[in-house]
mmCIF file of C-alpha atoms and ligand atoms in Angstrom:
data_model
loop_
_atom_site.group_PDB
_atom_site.id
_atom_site.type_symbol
_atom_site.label_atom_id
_atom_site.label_comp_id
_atom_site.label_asym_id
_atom_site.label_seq_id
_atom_site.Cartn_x
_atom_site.Cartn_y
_atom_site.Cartn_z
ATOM 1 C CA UNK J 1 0.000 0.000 0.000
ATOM 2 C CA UNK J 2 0.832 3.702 -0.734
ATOM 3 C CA UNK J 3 -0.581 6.854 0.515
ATOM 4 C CA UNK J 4 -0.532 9.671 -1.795
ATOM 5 C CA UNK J 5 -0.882 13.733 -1.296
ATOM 6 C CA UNK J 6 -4.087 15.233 -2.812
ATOM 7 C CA UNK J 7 -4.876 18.648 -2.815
ATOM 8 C CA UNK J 8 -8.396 20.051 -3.994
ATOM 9 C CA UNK J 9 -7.273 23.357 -5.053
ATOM 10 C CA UNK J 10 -9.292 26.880 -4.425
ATOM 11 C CA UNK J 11 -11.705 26.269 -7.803
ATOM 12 C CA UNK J 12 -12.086 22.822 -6.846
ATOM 13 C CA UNK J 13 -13.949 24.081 -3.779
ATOM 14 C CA UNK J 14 -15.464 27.030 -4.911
ATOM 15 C CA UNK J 15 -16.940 25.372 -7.894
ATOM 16 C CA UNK J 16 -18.339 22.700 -5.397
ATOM 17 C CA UNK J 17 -16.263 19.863 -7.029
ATOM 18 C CA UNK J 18 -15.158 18.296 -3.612
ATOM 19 C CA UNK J 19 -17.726 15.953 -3.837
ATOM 20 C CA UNK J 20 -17.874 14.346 -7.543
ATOM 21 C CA UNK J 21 -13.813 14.472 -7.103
ATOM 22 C CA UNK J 22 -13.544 12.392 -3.810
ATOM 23 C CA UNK J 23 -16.202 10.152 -5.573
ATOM 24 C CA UNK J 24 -14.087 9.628 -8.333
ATOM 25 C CA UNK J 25 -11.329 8.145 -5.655
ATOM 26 C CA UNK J 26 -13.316 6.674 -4.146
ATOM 27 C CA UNK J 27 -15.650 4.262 -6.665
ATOM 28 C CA UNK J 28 -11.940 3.520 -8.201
ATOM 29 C CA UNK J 29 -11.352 1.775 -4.590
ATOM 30 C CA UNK J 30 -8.388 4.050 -3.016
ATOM 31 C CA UNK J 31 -8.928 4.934 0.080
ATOM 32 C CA UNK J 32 -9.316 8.558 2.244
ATOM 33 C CA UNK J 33 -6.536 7.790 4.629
ATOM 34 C CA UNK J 34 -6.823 12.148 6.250
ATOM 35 C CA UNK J 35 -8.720 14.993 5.021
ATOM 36 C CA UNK J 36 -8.443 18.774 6.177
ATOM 37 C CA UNK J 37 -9.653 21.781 4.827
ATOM 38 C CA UNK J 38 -7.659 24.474 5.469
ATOM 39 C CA UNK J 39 -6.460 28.123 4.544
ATOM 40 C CA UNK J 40 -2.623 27.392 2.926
ATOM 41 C CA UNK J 41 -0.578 29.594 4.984
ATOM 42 C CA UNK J 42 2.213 30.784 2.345
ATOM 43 C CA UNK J 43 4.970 29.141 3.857
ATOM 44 C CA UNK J 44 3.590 25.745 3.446
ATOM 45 C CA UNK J 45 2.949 27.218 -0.174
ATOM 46 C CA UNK J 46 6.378 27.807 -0.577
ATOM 47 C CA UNK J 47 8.008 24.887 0.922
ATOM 48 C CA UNK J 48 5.181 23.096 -1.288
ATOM 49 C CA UNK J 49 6.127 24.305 -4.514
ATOM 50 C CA UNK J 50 9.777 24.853 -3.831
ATOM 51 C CA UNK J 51 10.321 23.186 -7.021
ATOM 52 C CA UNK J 52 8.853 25.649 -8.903
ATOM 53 C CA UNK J 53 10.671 28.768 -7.730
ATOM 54 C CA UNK J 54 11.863 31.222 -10.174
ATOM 55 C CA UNK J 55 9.398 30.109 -13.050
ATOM 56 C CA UNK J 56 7.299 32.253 -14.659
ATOM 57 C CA UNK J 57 4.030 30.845 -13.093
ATOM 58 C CA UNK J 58 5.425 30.455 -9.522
ATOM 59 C CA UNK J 59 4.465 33.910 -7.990
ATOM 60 C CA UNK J 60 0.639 33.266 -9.407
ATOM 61 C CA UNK J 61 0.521 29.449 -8.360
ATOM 62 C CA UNK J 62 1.714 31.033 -5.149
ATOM 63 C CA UNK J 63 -1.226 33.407 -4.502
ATOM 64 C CA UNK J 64 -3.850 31.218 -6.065
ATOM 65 C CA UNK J 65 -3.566 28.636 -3.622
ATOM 66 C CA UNK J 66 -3.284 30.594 -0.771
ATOM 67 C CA UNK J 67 -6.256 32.710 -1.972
ATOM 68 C CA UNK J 68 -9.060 30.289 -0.953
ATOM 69 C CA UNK J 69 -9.341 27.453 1.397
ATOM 70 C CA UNK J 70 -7.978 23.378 -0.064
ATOM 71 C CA UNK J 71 -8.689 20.253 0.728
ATOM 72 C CA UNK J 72 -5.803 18.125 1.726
ATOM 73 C CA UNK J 73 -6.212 14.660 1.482
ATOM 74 C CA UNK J 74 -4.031 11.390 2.394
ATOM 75 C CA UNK J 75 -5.182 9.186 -0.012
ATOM 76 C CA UNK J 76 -4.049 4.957 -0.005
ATOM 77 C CA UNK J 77 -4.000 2.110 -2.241
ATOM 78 C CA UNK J 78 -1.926 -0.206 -4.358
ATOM 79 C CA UNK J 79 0.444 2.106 -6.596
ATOM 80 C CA UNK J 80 -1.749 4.952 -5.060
ATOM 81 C CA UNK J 81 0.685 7.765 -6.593
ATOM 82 C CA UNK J 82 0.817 6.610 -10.005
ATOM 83 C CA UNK J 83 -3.159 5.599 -9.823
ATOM 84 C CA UNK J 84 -3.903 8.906 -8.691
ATOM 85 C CA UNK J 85 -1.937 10.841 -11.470
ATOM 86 C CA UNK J 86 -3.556 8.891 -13.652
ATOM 87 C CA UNK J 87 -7.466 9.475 -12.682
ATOM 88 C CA UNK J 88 -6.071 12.978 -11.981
ATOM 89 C CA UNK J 89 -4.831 13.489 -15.847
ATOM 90 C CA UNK J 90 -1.580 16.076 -17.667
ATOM 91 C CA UNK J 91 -1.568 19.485 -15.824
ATOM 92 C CA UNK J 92 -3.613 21.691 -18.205
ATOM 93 C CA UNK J 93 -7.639 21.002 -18.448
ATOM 94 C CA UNK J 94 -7.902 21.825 -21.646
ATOM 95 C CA UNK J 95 -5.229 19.024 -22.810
ATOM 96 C CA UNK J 96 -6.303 16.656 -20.160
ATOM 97 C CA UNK J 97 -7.963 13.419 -21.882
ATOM 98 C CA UNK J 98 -11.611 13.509 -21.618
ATOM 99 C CA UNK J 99 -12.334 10.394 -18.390
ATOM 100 C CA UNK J 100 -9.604 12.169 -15.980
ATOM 101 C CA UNK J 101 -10.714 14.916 -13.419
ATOM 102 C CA UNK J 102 -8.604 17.621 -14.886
ATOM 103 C CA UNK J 103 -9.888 16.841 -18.073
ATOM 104 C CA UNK J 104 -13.707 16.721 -17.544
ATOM 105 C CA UNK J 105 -13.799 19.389 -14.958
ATOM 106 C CA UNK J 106 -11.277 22.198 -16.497
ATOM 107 C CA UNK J 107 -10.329 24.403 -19.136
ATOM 108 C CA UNK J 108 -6.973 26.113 -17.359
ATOM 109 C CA UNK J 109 -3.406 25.571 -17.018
ATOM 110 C CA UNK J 110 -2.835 27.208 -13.441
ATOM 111 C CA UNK J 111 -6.508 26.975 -12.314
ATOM 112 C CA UNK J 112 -6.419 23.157 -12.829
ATOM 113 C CA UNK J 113 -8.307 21.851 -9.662
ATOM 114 C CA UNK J 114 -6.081 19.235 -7.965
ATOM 115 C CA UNK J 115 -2.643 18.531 -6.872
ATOM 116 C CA UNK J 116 -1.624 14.660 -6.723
ATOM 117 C CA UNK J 117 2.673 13.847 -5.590
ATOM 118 C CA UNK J 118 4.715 13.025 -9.057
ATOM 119 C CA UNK J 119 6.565 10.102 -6.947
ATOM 120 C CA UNK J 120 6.559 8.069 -4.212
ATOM 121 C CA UNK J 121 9.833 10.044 -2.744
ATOM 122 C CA UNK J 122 7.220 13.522 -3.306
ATOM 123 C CA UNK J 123 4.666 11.632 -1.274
ATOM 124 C CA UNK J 124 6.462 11.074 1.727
ATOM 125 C CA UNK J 125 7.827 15.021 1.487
ATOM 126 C CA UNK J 126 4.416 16.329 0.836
ATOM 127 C CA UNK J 127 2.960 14.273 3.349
ATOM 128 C CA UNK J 128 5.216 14.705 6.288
ATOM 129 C CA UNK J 129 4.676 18.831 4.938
ATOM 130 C CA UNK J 130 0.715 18.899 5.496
ATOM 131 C CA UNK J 131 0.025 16.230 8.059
ATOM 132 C CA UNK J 132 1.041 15.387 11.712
ATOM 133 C CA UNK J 133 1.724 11.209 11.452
ATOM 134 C CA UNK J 134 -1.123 11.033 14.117
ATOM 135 C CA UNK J 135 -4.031 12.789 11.306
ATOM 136 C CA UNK J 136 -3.176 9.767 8.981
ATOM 137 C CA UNK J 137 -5.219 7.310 10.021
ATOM 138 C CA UNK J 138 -4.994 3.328 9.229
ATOM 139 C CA UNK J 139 -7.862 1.449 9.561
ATOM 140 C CA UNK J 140 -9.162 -1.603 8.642
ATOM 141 C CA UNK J 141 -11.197 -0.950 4.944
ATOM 142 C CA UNK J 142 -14.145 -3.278 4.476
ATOM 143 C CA UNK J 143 -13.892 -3.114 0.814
ATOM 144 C CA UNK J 144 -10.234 -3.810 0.534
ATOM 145 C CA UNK J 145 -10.494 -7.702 0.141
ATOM 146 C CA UNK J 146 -12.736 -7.269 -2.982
ATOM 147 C CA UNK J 147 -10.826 -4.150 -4.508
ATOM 148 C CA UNK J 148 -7.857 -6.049 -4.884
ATOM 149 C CA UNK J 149 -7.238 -9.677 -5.613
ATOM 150 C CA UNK J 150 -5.140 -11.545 -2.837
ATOM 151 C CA UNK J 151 -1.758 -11.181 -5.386
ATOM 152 C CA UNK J 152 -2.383 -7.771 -5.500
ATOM 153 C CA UNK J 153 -1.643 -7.724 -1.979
HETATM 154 P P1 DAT M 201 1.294 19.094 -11.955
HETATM 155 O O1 DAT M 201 0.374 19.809 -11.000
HETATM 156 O O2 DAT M 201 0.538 18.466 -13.095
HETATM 157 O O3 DAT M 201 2.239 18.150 -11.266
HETATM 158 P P2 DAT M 201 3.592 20.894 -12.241
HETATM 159 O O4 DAT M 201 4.169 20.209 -11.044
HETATM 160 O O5 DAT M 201 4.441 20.965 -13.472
HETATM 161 O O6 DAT M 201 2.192 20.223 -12.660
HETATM 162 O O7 DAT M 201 3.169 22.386 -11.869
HETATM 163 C C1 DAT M 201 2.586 22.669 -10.598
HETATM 164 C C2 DAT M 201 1.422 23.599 -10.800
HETATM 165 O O8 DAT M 201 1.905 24.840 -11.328
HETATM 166 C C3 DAT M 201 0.387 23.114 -11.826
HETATM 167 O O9 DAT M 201 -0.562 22.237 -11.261
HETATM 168 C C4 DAT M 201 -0.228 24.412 -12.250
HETATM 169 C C5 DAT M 201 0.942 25.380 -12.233
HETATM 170 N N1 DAT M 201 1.553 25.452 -13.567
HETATM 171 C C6 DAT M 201 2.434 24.603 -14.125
HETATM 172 N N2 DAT M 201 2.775 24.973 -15.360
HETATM 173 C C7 DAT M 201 2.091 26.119 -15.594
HETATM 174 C C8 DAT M 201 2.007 27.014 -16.686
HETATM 175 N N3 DAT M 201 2.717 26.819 -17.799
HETATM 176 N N4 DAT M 201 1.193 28.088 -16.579
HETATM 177 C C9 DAT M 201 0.477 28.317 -15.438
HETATM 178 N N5 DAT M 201 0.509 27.502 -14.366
HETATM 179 C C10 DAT M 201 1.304 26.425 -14.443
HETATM 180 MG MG1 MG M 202 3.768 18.559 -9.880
#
């Protein structure tokens, strides 16, 4: 198993896509592992995106998601980062393949809804970034034996 950082950026919330985007996580059978909503204070913004400093976008990606509150999400499964990216589709909406969330909910490059880790190693930074260990909860899923076949295991 692998737990994953998802972030529902400010238009995912505003646009009141929380809902049909957790659904989409969930019906695939991954599992909400911690959820917060929160206003990104922009030194978690930073540290976030540290990547990204000095690019042309990085001042606006700054103030757009601190502008409005996210949902941050621990999300777990089999391959959970690479699943995620997947069902989360290529970073701007408007080339986003029609089935992924990106590319049925958006239209934008920067306003593009949701933030899923690029890599395992990204996980565990992001994750140990927006959650205490303690808000990650593991629990026994119900579902879990009939998501995945016992060799998937
Ligand atoms: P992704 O979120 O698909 O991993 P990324 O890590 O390359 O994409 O970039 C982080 C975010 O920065 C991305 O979700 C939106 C913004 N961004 C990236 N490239 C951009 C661009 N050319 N114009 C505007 N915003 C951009
Ligand atoms: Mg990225």
């Amino acid at each position: 198993m692998e737990t994953t950082l998802i972030l529902l950026k400010p238009d995912a919330i505003q646009r009141g896509l929380m809902g049909p985007i957790i659904g989409r996580f969930e019906a695939k059978g991954l599992e909400i592992a911690a959820a917060k909503l929160m206003v990104v204070p922009r030194d978690l913004a930073e540290r976030h995106y540290a990547e990204h400093k000095g690019k042309p976008f990085y001042d606006g990606l700054i103030r757009f998601i601190t502008s409005s509150p996210v949902l941050a999400m621990a999300i777990r499964g089999v391959s959970a980062v690479a699943v995620c990216r997947k069902l989360i589709g290529v970073t701007h909406g408007a080339k986003a393949e029609p089935g992924t969330i990106r590319g049925d909910y958006g239209l934008s490059g920067g306003y593009n809804l949701i933030h899923g880790s690029d890599s395992p190693e990204s996980a565990a930074r992001e994750l140990d970034l927006w959650f205490r260990p303690d808000d990650i909860v593991d629990y026994e899923s119900t579902q879990r034996k009939w998501v995945y076949d016992p060799s998937d295991l």
